[in-house]
Each structure stands twice: as C-alpha cells, then as structure tokens.
Short mmCIF file of C-alpha atoms and ligand atoms in Angstrom, two decimals:
data_model
loop_
_atom_site.label_atom_id
_atom_site.label_comp_id
_atom_site.label_asym_id
_atom_site.label_seq_id
_atom_site.Cartn_x
_atom_site.Cartn_y
_atom_site.Cartn_z
CA MET A 105 46.04 38.65 -22.83
CA ARG A 106 49.67 37.28 -23.43
CA VAL A 107 53.02 38.41 -21.16
CA ALA A 108 55.99 36.52 -21.96
CA ILE A 109 58.94 36.79 -18.86
CA THR A 110 62.37 36.09 -19.45
CA GLY A 111 65.91 36.27 -19.12
CA GLY A 112 65.83 34.41 -15.35
CA LEU A 113 66.20 31.74 -13.41
CA LEU A 114 62.92 29.62 -13.32
CA ALA A 115 62.66 28.56 -9.18
CA ASP A 116 60.12 25.33 -8.27
CA GLU A 117 60.44 23.38 -5.55
CA GLY A 118 62.28 20.84 -7.67
CA GLY A 119 64.77 23.18 -9.28
CA ALA A 120 65.54 26.16 -11.24
CA ALA A 121 66.95 26.79 -14.42
CA PRO A 122 67.18 29.98 -16.73
CA GLY A 123 64.23 30.09 -19.00
CA THR A 124 61.15 31.62 -20.19
CA LEU A 125 57.51 31.41 -18.84
CA LEU A 126 54.55 32.43 -21.38
CA VAL A 127 51.67 33.59 -19.33
CA ARG A 128 47.80 33.30 -21.35
CA ASP A 129 44.93 34.79 -20.06
CA GLY A 130 46.27 35.09 -16.26
CA ARG A 131 47.49 30.83 -16.42
CA ILE A 132 50.79 29.90 -17.03
CA GLU A 133 50.61 28.42 -20.37
CA ALA A 134 54.49 27.11 -20.80
CA VAL A 135 57.90 26.84 -19.91
CA LEU A 136 60.41 27.33 -22.61
CA ALA A 137 64.45 27.28 -22.81
CA LEU A 138 66.06 30.56 -23.22
CA GLY A 139 66.17 31.50 -26.42
CA ALA A 140 62.93 29.59 -27.87
CA ASP A 141 60.35 30.76 -29.77
CA ILE A 142 57.59 32.49 -27.80
CA GLY A 143 55.88 33.88 -30.71
CA PRO A 144 53.58 37.33 -30.15
CA VAL A 145 52.84 38.60 -26.69
CA ASP A 146 51.47 41.51 -25.49
CA GLU A 147 53.91 41.92 -22.41
CA LEU A 148 57.68 40.81 -22.33
CA ILE A 149 58.91 41.02 -19.34
CA ASP A 150 62.81 40.77 -18.42
CA ALA A 151 63.54 39.21 -15.06
CA THR A 152 67.84 39.11 -16.21
CA GLY A 153 69.75 38.74 -12.77
CA LEU A 154 66.36 37.77 -11.24
CA SER A 155 65.05 34.67 -9.81
CA VAL A 156 61.04 33.67 -10.76
CA LEU A 157 59.09 32.24 -7.94
CA PRO A 158 55.19 31.04 -7.49
CA GLY A 159 53.97 33.35 -5.39
CA ALA A 160 53.90 32.53 -1.64
CA ILE A 161 51.14 31.32 0.50
CA ASP A 162 51.00 32.22 4.15
CA LEU A 163 48.02 29.47 5.65
CA HIS A 164 48.65 31.71 8.95
CA THR A 165 47.58 35.34 9.27
CA HIS A 166 45.19 37.19 11.20
CA LEU A 167 43.54 40.18 9.49
CA GLY A 168 39.98 40.78 9.32
CA ASP A 169 38.50 42.49 12.24
CA MET A 170 35.18 42.07 11.29
CA ASP A 171 34.72 45.91 14.07
CA GLN A 172 37.38 47.40 11.43
CA SER A 173 39.67 48.06 14.69
CA ASP A 174 42.88 49.35 14.93
CA ARG A 175 44.64 46.08 14.54
CA GLU A 176 44.65 45.43 10.25
CA THR A 177 42.11 45.00 8.31
CA PHE A 178 41.71 42.61 4.56
CA PHE A 179 42.94 45.85 3.25
CA THR A 180 45.90 47.03 4.82
CA GLY A 181 47.15 43.23 5.52
CA THR A 182 46.74 42.31 2.16
CA ARG A 183 48.49 45.29 0.52
CA ALA A 184 51.41 44.67 2.63
CA ALA A 185 51.70 40.88 1.49
CA ALA A 186 51.84 41.86 -1.62
CA CYS A 187 54.41 44.11 -1.29
CA GLY A 188 55.99 41.23 0.12
CA GLY A 189 55.69 38.67 -2.54
CA VAL A 190 52.56 37.12 -0.71
CA THR A 191 50.25 36.28 -3.06
CA THR A 192 47.60 34.09 -1.41
CA VAL A 193 46.54 34.18 2.36
CA PHE A 194 44.59 32.53 4.40
CA GLU A 195 42.27 34.34 7.78
CA HIS A 196 41.67 32.58 10.55
CA PRO A 197 39.18 33.01 12.66
CA LEU A 198 40.54 34.04 15.66
CA SER A 199 39.04 37.69 14.87
CA ASP A 200 37.73 40.47 17.27
CA PRO A 201 34.58 39.08 17.16
CA PRO A 202 35.81 35.50 16.46
CA THR A 203 34.37 33.98 13.12
CA LEU A 204 32.14 31.28 15.03
CA THR A 205 29.14 30.67 13.00
CA GLY A 206 27.43 30.02 9.30
CA ASP A 207 26.92 33.25 9.46
CA ASP A 208 30.28 35.25 11.03
CA TYR A 209 31.46 33.31 7.75
CA ALA A 210 29.46 34.68 5.12
CA ALA A 211 30.10 38.45 7.02
CA LYS A 212 33.69 37.96 7.14
CA LEU A 213 33.61 36.64 3.35
CA GLU A 214 31.84 40.11 1.98
CA LEU A 215 34.60 41.76 3.92
CA ALA A 216 37.71 40.06 2.48
CA ALA A 217 36.03 39.98 -1.11
CA ARG A 218 35.15 44.08 -0.84
CA GLN A 219 38.76 44.55 0.27
CA ALA A 220 41.24 42.08 -0.59
CA ARG A 221 44.28 42.66 -2.64
CA ILE A 222 45.28 39.78 -3.33
CA ASP A 223 43.74 36.04 -3.74
CA VAL A 224 42.17 35.40 0.40
CA GLY A 225 41.15 31.90 1.39
CA LEU A 226 39.09 31.52 4.86
CA TRP A 227 39.79 28.87 7.77
CA GLY A 228 36.45 28.31 9.64
CA ALA A 229 36.40 27.30 13.79
CA LEU A 230 36.04 23.98 14.89
CA THR A 231 34.83 25.30 18.51
CA PRO A 232 32.74 23.44 21.45
CA GLY A 233 28.75 23.76 20.51
CA ARG A 234 29.33 24.88 17.45
CA LEU A 235 29.91 21.75 15.09
CA ASP A 236 27.64 22.11 12.87
CA ALA A 237 28.66 25.55 11.71
CA MET A 238 31.57 23.69 10.12
CA ARG A 239 28.93 22.04 7.63
CA ASP A 240 27.18 25.53 7.33
CA GLN A 241 31.00 27.10 6.96
CA ALA A 242 32.02 24.68 4.02
CA GLU A 243 29.52 25.24 2.47
CA LEU A 244 30.63 28.91 2.14
CA GLY A 245 34.05 27.63 0.99
CA ALA A 246 35.80 26.63 4.30
CA ALA A 247 38.19 24.12 3.47
CA GLY A 248 39.55 23.43 7.14
CA PHE A 249 38.88 24.44 10.35
CA LYS A 250 40.80 25.91 13.56
CA ALA A 251 40.98 24.46 16.78
CA PHE A 252 43.26 25.77 20.00
CA THR A 253 44.52 23.36 22.89
CA CYS A 254 44.46 26.37 25.51
CA SER A 255 43.13 29.24 26.13
CA SER A 256 43.66 31.85 22.87
CA GLY A 257 44.46 34.56 25.20
CA GLY A 258 40.88 35.98 23.70
CA SER A 259 37.88 35.23 23.15
CA TYR A 260 38.17 32.09 20.79
CA PRO A 261 37.34 29.17 22.97
CA PRO A 262 39.61 26.42 23.39
CA VAL A 263 38.05 22.50 22.61
CA ASP A 264 38.12 20.01 24.58
CA LEU A 265 39.41 16.71 23.05
CA ALA A 266 35.80 15.04 22.53
CA THR A 267 34.50 17.99 20.76
CA LEU A 268 38.10 17.75 18.77
CA GLU A 269 37.73 14.48 18.10
CA ALA A 270 33.95 14.32 16.56
CA GLY A 271 35.12 17.92 15.19
CA MET A 272 38.20 15.83 13.32
CA GLU A 273 35.44 13.39 11.94
CA ILE A 274 32.89 15.84 10.99
CA ALA A 275 36.20 17.43 9.05
CA ALA A 276 37.35 13.88 7.40
CA LYS A 277 33.65 13.23 5.96
CA LEU A 278 33.82 16.95 4.67
CA GLY A 279 37.79 16.37 3.49
CA ALA A 280 38.73 19.24 4.93
CA LEU A 281 41.84 19.40 7.25
CA VAL A 282 41.87 20.57 11.02
CA LEU A 283 44.56 23.53 12.09
CA VAL A 284 44.85 23.15 15.42
CA HIS A 285 47.24 25.12 17.89
CA CYS A 286 49.14 22.77 19.98
CA GLU A 287 49.92 23.60 23.88
CA ASP A 288 48.12 22.05 26.39
CA GLY A 289 45.36 23.72 28.14
CA ALA A 290 45.30 22.45 31.60
CA LEU A 291 49.99 22.98 31.65
CA VAL A 292 49.44 26.15 29.88
CA ASP A 293 46.74 27.31 32.34
CA LEU A 294 49.15 25.65 35.41
CA GLY A 295 51.81 28.18 34.37
CA ALA A 296 50.31 31.10 34.03
CA ALA A 297 49.16 30.89 37.41
CA SER A 298 52.83 30.32 38.00
CA LEU A 299 53.25 34.34 37.30
CA GLN A 300 50.12 35.52 38.75
CA ALA A 301 53.18 37.41 41.92
CA PRO A 302 51.36 41.02 41.67
CA ALA A 303 54.57 42.28 42.71
CA VAL A 304 57.28 40.11 40.07
CA PRO A 305 57.62 41.28 36.45
CA LEU A 306 56.50 39.08 33.90
CA THR A 307 59.52 39.01 32.00
CA ALA A 308 60.48 36.82 28.46
CA GLU A 309 62.97 34.53 30.52
CA ARG A 310 59.95 33.77 32.95
CA PHE A 311 57.07 33.39 30.31
CA GLN A 312 59.38 31.28 27.83
CA ALA A 313 59.68 28.94 31.31
CA SER A 314 55.83 28.78 31.71
CA ARG A 315 54.99 27.60 28.34
CA PRO A 316 58.14 25.01 27.36
CA PRO A 317 58.32 22.76 24.55
CA GLU A 318 56.88 19.76 26.78
CA VAL A 319 53.54 21.97 26.81
CA GLU A 320 53.18 21.80 23.25
CA LEU A 321 54.68 18.10 22.77
CA ALA A 322 52.13 16.93 25.06
CA ALA A 323 49.08 18.41 23.21
CA THR A 324 50.54 17.59 19.66
CA LEU A 325 50.65 13.84 20.78
CA GLN A 326 46.76 13.70 21.74
CA VAL A 327 46.14 15.88 18.39
CA LEU A 328 48.11 13.38 16.66
CA GLU A 329 46.32 10.40 17.95
CA LEU A 330 42.54 12.08 17.37
CA ALA A 331 43.89 12.24 13.83
CA GLY A 332 44.80 9.12 13.37
CA ARG A 333 41.37 7.63 14.96
CA THR A 334 39.07 9.61 12.42
CA GLY A 335 41.01 9.62 9.70
CA CYS A 336 41.35 13.37 9.39
CA ARG A 337 43.93 15.62 7.68
CA LEU A 338 45.47 18.00 10.06
CA GLN A 339 48.05 20.82 10.73
CA ILE A 340 49.87 21.81 13.65
CA VAL A 341 50.31 25.26 13.44
CA HIS A 342 53.60 27.31 14.67
CA VAL A 343 55.74 24.73 15.68
CA SER A 344 58.60 25.74 17.89
CA ALA A 345 60.60 22.33 18.71
CA PRO A 346 62.47 19.71 17.14
CA ALA A 347 60.88 17.22 20.04
CA VAL A 348 57.13 18.17 18.34
CA VAL A 349 58.36 17.52 14.56
CA ASP A 350 60.00 14.35 15.63
CA ALA A 351 56.39 13.15 17.06
CA ILE A 352 54.89 14.85 13.18
CA LEU A 353 57.08 13.10 11.43
CA ALA A 354 56.36 9.48 13.09
CA ALA A 355 52.95 9.96 13.06
CA ARG A 356 53.33 10.22 9.29
CA ALA A 357 55.13 7.43 8.59
CA HIS A 358 52.14 5.59 10.62
CA GLY A 359 49.81 6.95 7.76
CA VAL A 360 48.67 9.96 9.53
CA GLN A 361 48.05 12.90 7.24
CA VAL A 362 49.48 15.60 9.18
CA THR A 363 51.65 18.80 8.00
CA PHE A 364 53.15 21.44 9.62
CA GLU A 365 54.07 25.10 10.13
CA HIS A 366 56.92 26.87 10.95
CA THR A 367 56.55 31.18 11.53
CA PRO A 368 59.78 32.58 11.06
CA HIS A 369 60.10 33.70 14.81
CA HIS A 370 60.91 30.17 15.52
CA LEU A 371 63.06 29.78 12.53
CA LEU A 372 65.31 32.68 13.07
CA LEU A 373 65.26 34.05 16.44
CA ASP A 374 66.04 32.51 19.72
CA ALA A 375 65.28 32.99 23.72
CA ALA A 376 67.62 35.50 24.39
CA GLU A 377 67.04 37.44 21.20
CA ALA A 378 63.54 37.18 21.90
CA ALA A 379 64.20 38.27 25.38
CA GLN A 380 66.03 41.44 23.95
CA LEU A 381 62.75 42.25 21.56
CA GLY A 382 60.95 42.35 24.21
CA GLY A 383 57.17 42.74 23.52
CA ALA A 384 58.23 42.79 19.90
CA ALA A 385 58.56 38.86 19.84
CA HIS A 386 56.05 37.72 22.60
CA CYS A 387 54.30 35.17 21.21
CA ALA A 388 52.65 31.47 21.99
CA PRO A 389 54.51 29.50 21.66
CA PRO A 390 57.61 31.28 22.40
CA VAL A 391 60.49 31.41 20.78
CA ARG A 392 62.98 28.51 22.41
CA GLU A 393 66.46 28.24 22.97
CA ARG A 394 69.12 28.53 20.13
CA ALA A 395 69.83 24.72 20.22
CA LEU A 396 65.85 23.48 20.24
CA ARG A 397 66.04 26.47 16.69
CA ASP A 398 68.89 24.80 15.53
CA GLY A 399 67.34 21.36 15.70
CA LEU A 400 64.50 22.85 13.87
CA TRP A 401 67.30 23.54 10.74
CA ALA A 402 68.38 19.88 11.68
CA ARG A 403 65.20 18.32 10.70
CA LEU A 404 64.98 20.50 7.55
CA ARG A 405 68.18 19.71 6.10
CA ALA A 406 67.51 16.30 6.62
CA GLY A 407 64.09 17.76 4.53
CA ALA A 408 61.33 17.69 6.75
CA PRO A 409 58.11 19.03 4.36
CA ALA A 410 57.60 22.04 6.48
CA ILE A 411 54.87 25.10 5.36
CA ALA A 412 56.17 28.12 6.23
CA ALA A 413 53.67 30.92 7.70
CA SER A 414 53.82 33.96 9.16
CA ASP A 415 51.03 33.42 11.70
CA HIS A 416 50.69 37.67 10.86
CA GLY A 417 49.80 38.97 14.88
CA PRO A 418 48.94 43.02 14.09
CA PHE A 419 48.62 44.78 17.37
CA ARG A 420 49.54 49.01 17.46
CA ALA A 421 52.92 49.51 18.31
CA ALA A 422 51.70 50.93 21.69
CA HIS A 423 50.32 47.66 22.88
CA LYS A 424 53.23 45.78 22.12
CA GLN A 425 55.79 48.15 24.23
CA THR A 426 56.50 47.06 27.28
CA SER A 427 57.69 49.52 31.07
CA GLY A 428 61.10 47.82 31.55
CA ASP A 429 61.58 43.98 30.54
CA ASP A 430 57.81 43.87 31.86
CA LEU A 431 55.96 41.89 29.46
CA ARG A 432 52.25 42.11 31.53
CA GLY A 433 49.07 43.00 29.08
CA VAL A 434 51.61 42.86 26.26
CA PRO A 435 49.44 41.00 23.76
CA LEU A 436 50.83 37.40 22.23
CA GLY A 437 51.57 37.80 18.08
CA ILE A 438 54.52 38.79 15.87
CA GLN A 439 53.41 40.80 12.48
CA GLY A 440 55.35 39.70 9.67
CA VAL A 441 52.86 38.76 6.78
CA GLN A 442 55.21 40.75 4.74
CA GLU A 443 58.75 39.87 5.61
CA THR A 444 58.22 36.23 6.03
CA PRO A 445 58.92 35.21 2.32
CA ALA A 446 62.52 37.42 2.59
CA LEU A 447 63.38 36.00 5.85
CA ILE A 448 62.68 32.50 4.59
CA LEU A 449 64.87 32.90 1.05
CA ASP A 450 67.36 34.75 2.53
CA ALA A 451 67.54 32.07 4.83
CA CYS A 452 67.49 29.28 2.65
CA VAL A 453 69.25 30.23 0.42
CA HIS A 454 72.29 32.05 1.77
CA GLY A 455 72.50 30.28 5.12
CA ASP A 456 70.08 30.01 8.13
CA PRO A 457 71.63 30.74 11.79
CA THR A 458 72.98 27.88 12.83
CA GLY A 459 75.95 28.07 10.16
CA GLY A 460 75.05 25.23 8.16
CA ALA A 461 75.46 24.61 4.24
CA PRO A 462 72.36 26.35 2.74
CA VAL A 463 68.89 24.48 2.47
CA GLY A 464 68.73 25.89 -1.31
CA LEU A 465 66.15 27.65 -3.12
CA GLY A 466 64.12 24.54 -4.21
CA ARG A 467 63.18 24.14 -0.42
CA ALA A 468 62.40 27.80 0.06
CA VAL A 469 59.80 27.40 -2.48
CA SER A 470 58.01 24.30 -1.20
CA MET A 471 58.18 26.06 2.37
CA LEU A 472 56.51 29.12 0.93
CA SER A 473 54.76 27.63 -1.78
CA ALA A 474 54.51 24.01 -2.80
CA GLU A 475 53.34 22.48 1.05
CA PRO A 476 51.15 25.63 1.16
CA ALA A 477 49.52 24.53 -1.73
CA ARG A 478 48.83 21.02 -1.45
CA ALA A 479 47.82 21.08 2.74
CA ALA A 480 45.36 24.05 1.31
CA GLY A 481 43.61 22.34 -1.66
CA LEU A 482 45.25 24.04 -4.04
CA TRP A 483 47.90 22.31 -5.66
CA PRO A 484 48.48 22.52 -8.63
CA ARG A 485 46.55 25.33 -9.03
CA LYS A 486 48.67 27.47 -6.94
CA GLY A 487 51.90 27.31 -5.81
CA THR A 488 54.00 26.28 -8.63
CA LEU A 489 55.03 27.35 -12.19
CA ARG A 490 53.87 23.90 -14.24
CA PRO A 491 51.48 24.93 -17.14
CA GLY A 492 47.70 25.65 -15.88
CA ALA A 493 48.78 27.03 -12.77
CA ASP A 494 47.98 30.68 -11.70
CA ALA A 495 50.39 33.30 -13.18
CA ASP A 496 50.85 34.40 -9.34
CA LEU A 497 54.27 35.09 -10.03
CA VAL A 498 57.24 37.13 -7.89
CA LEU A 499 60.35 38.32 -9.78
CA TRP A 500 63.16 38.16 -6.47
CA ASP A 501 66.38 39.98 -6.07
CA LEU A 502 68.17 37.63 -4.15
CA ALA A 503 71.93 38.99 -4.47
CA THR A 504 71.31 42.26 -3.41
CA PRO A 505 71.29 43.41 0.21
CA ARG A 506 69.03 45.30 2.05
CA ILE A 507 67.99 46.35 5.38
CA LEU A 508 64.69 45.26 6.81
CA ASP A 509 62.89 48.58 8.53
CA ALA A 510 59.28 50.56 7.84
CA ALA A 511 60.92 53.15 5.62
CA THR A 512 61.92 50.81 2.78
CA GLN A 513 58.87 49.01 2.55
CA GLN A 514 54.64 49.28 3.00
CA ARG A 515 53.93 48.09 5.72
CA GLY A 516 50.49 46.98 7.31
CA MET A 517 48.56 49.26 9.56
CA HIS A 518 51.44 48.54 12.06
CA GLN A 519 55.38 49.70 11.26
CA TRP A 520 56.90 48.05 14.08
CA SER A 521 58.58 44.59 13.39
CA PRO A 522 61.11 42.75 15.43
CA TYR A 523 63.62 41.94 12.40
CA ASP A 524 63.67 45.29 11.97
CA GLY A 525 67.62 46.51 11.23
CA ARG A 526 68.15 42.61 9.98
CA THR A 527 69.86 42.76 6.53
CA VAL A 528 68.14 40.44 4.11
CA ARG A 529 69.43 39.56 0.17
CA ALA A 530 66.03 39.15 -1.08
CA THR A 531 63.86 41.57 -2.33
CA PRO A 532 60.59 41.34 -4.22
CA THR A 533 61.16 43.25 -7.81
CA ARG A 534 57.71 42.24 -9.16
CA VAL A 535 54.96 40.59 -7.96
CA LEU A 536 52.01 39.70 -10.66
CA LEU A 537 48.68 37.66 -9.92
CA ARG A 538 47.00 35.77 -12.03
CA GLY A 539 49.32 37.39 -14.85
CA ALA A 540 48.96 40.84 -13.78
CA THR A 541 51.53 43.27 -12.45
CA LEU A 542 50.52 43.90 -9.03
CA ALA A 543 53.20 45.66 -7.52
CA VAL A 544 56.50 46.48 -9.09
CA ARG A 545 59.18 47.19 -5.85
CA GLY A 546 56.41 48.18 -3.39
CA GLU A 547 54.26 50.03 -5.22
CA LEU A 548 51.03 48.98 -5.52
CA SER A 549 49.55 48.85 -8.73
CA ALA A 550 45.79 51.15 -7.67
CA ALA A 551 42.96 48.83 -9.64
CA LEU A 552 44.02 45.22 -9.07
CA THR A 553 42.20 42.83 -6.58
CA GLY A 554 42.46 39.65 -5.13
CA GLN A 555 39.44 36.87 -5.49
CA ILE A 556 38.37 34.48 -2.55
CA VAL A 557 39.67 31.63 -3.34
CA ARG A 558 37.96 27.86 -2.55
CA PRO A 559 40.11 25.00 -2.51
CA THR A 560 39.20 21.64 -3.58
CA LEU A 561 38.10 19.30 -0.89
CA ALA A 562 40.05 15.93 -0.18
CA PRO A 563 38.15 12.68 -0.51
CA GLN A 564 38.06 11.03 3.02
CA LEU A 565 40.65 9.19 3.99
CA PRO A 566 40.84 5.94 5.79
CA ALA A 567 41.48 5.91 9.14
CA THR A 568 45.65 4.76 10.56
CA ARG A 569 43.95 2.74 13.58
ZN1 ZN B 67 47.22 32.62 14.60
#
C-alpha cells in the first residue's frame, strides 16, 4: 500500500516547507519537493491549503478505569483523542483501582489492546512497598513509572523520598523514565487543613492560595536532586510556574536528564478565569495568576523544551458542578485530550495569551510530537516526518476559525470542557495512523484500531553527583 500526501506544508520541529510525503506499508518512505515524480500510488491525498504534521503524542492521560466506571474507557478516550489529532496516548496508573502490580498492569494492557483506536502506552507505578512491581511492569513493556510526592486525592499512594530514591535507582538500571507529580506532601496537607472550616465555602481563590507555586517548587527541587544522584531519567508532569521551569533548566544544565510537561490549562487559563469556570477548571497544581502563566510563555519563547500534555482527567459533568462558588467535593482534573493539539497549535501559530510574538509552528510540533516521542523512547519511530517513521500524520487547517464546543466534535464520555466557546484556528481535517486514514473531520473509520506501544528503554546514564 503506497500513499502520497501532496500540496500541503510539511511541518516538522525544525521547520516547514511545501512538499509531498510518500507512505509505504505504514511508514514514511520519502519526503519530496512539490512536483517531484512520485511513481505509482494506491491513494493520493490532496493537502492543498493544509499543514501536515506528525500525530500528537499525549504522554499524560487518565483513560482506563478497570471497573469501566462512568469516567472514561480506552474506547471513548482514544476515540476523542483520534478526532483531535492525537495518534498515541500514554495512560497513567492512577485509575480505579490503581495499576500498582505486574498483574494490574497486564490486565490494563489487555483492556487497552481490546479498546484502543490509536496507539497506547501504559506507564507503570512507583509506589511504597511495591518497588518489585517496577521490574514486573517493565517486563510487560512499561518504559516509565509514575510517582506522587503528595496525596493524589484518590487511592494512589504517594512516595516518601527514600522510596522515590530507591525507585529511581531501579528505573536508572532499567533505562526507564520516572514521572513525578511534584507538590510537597506536607505543605499540601497543611494547606488542606487550613481549608477545613466547615462553614466557609471552598472558593477557587482559597484553593489556589492553599497550593501556591512554592509548594510545587519545594517538591521539584527534592526530586531533581534525587534524579541527579541516581542518574535516572525524570519527567516533571504538569509544570505550572516559571520558577519550576527555571529549576528544571538549571538541573538540565548540570546534566540531570529531566524533561517537563505543560498542560493547556496552565498555558492558556489564568487564576481569575479558572475561578470563573469553577469546577471545570478545578485541578492540581492549580491554574496560576496571569503573571506566572505569562512567565511560562516567556520561557517557551526563549526555547525551553516543554512537552504539551493534556493530563486528561475525565469526570461526569454533574461531578464537576459546584453549588455557588463552593468547590468542596469537586474532583481534581480537566479533560482535554481532544482539545490539546488544537489549543497548542492555535496559541503557537496565531499568538498566545501574552500577546507576544508567536513561538511558531515548529515549536508546536516540538511540544506536541517530537519532545514527547523522545521522552517516551519512541523517537524517531514516532514524532517526526523523517523517512522510516510511522506514518502517524495529521492534516491541519490552521486558517479557518472554529468555536470549540461539544456540538462540533466527538468528545469522550463527557461533554463539558473549560475551553467551550473559545475560537481556535486549528482543525484536524484528516488523521492517519500508520498510513491508513483513521478519521476525517471527526468521523472515525470503523475498522482501524491502535496498537500497544512498547518504547525502547534508554541505557543507564551516569549520576551527576
Ligand atoms: Zn494526571
């Protein structure tokens, strides 16, 4: 099967140029100048007026509750992702019940393989008393392990520093990644205790004040220190504050192998907007004040190599509703696996909320595809338009305005979004998975299914201290 995609702008992290992409047997065969002889093809796709990008890789989603509850399933979550231009997702072990052991991991793999419409990877767990499970999960394909430095708000146990260091030593030997939710557990608990007054509503402002950026920075500094000591590869998830980015960049400059994520809600919303949105924007770390949000963009503009990840946290709309402005009982999490690529592309290409010069299409590809592929051990098999890569491709209309709402797209199990009503100039018009068309303008092909991805583990790196 040979496919040619021609007439569009081929956009990789290093730049964009008009051209023709040839695909053979699911992989990119060649990148040609426009008008070059392409030989015989089975399918010719006209991409005139469109940009052709590698599919987005979302390293941070919560999709697969094992009891198939009313949150999300691999089927509904990956369907929504596909319609949004995502071709690979990674699922975190923070499900209900959590994926703590090798057996848990095997069961979730089986569920994902049965339901996924796009490629799926599963992160393993780094939790107290279960460090042996890391090796069991690695044997089953886990290339990274999630740890919390504070309560997750659910049943996923947080780590103490000794457990984290021991887990990082195991991960370093395996060549695996350790992904950490960084907020200092003791400071989060103190903040939570300050919110306990029964007669006082939990407003967004009070919640935000209980988990300030200093709480995130305190945990990040400790975790960076342990990564340096152990030589393990580290990813700090959902970084929300510029001081945390600075700490990460300083550690990188000292040889710590650390990558980091930004979510669209931390990049595009500010604290006042989050308070207006109420339950729909209730998340941790909280959405920050405008000056801090703008500081993230200043660092992106200066070249900070961030990964865009949704931290897709699906809940029933009723669970995210507040009575008045009282957030008590509202679960933490924002769903956005589908909107993330469009939001990031729109902000990078047409201008971010700071009003500064756009960071550009290449940076969007870097954030959505290339950096996540490298962090997950999938590069250069995924995340690029280079010959030999999987032909996971998305044709984007980056000109026509569109209003994000549930009526115009196939969402996951639940229809709410904090981005409803926003206008973006970024629409995925066709999504290909390994060269076959998976979705056209949000309509999914019936037959095509995803695969489980088993990333390559990186060799152990020397410790930096
Ligand atoms: Zn998460």
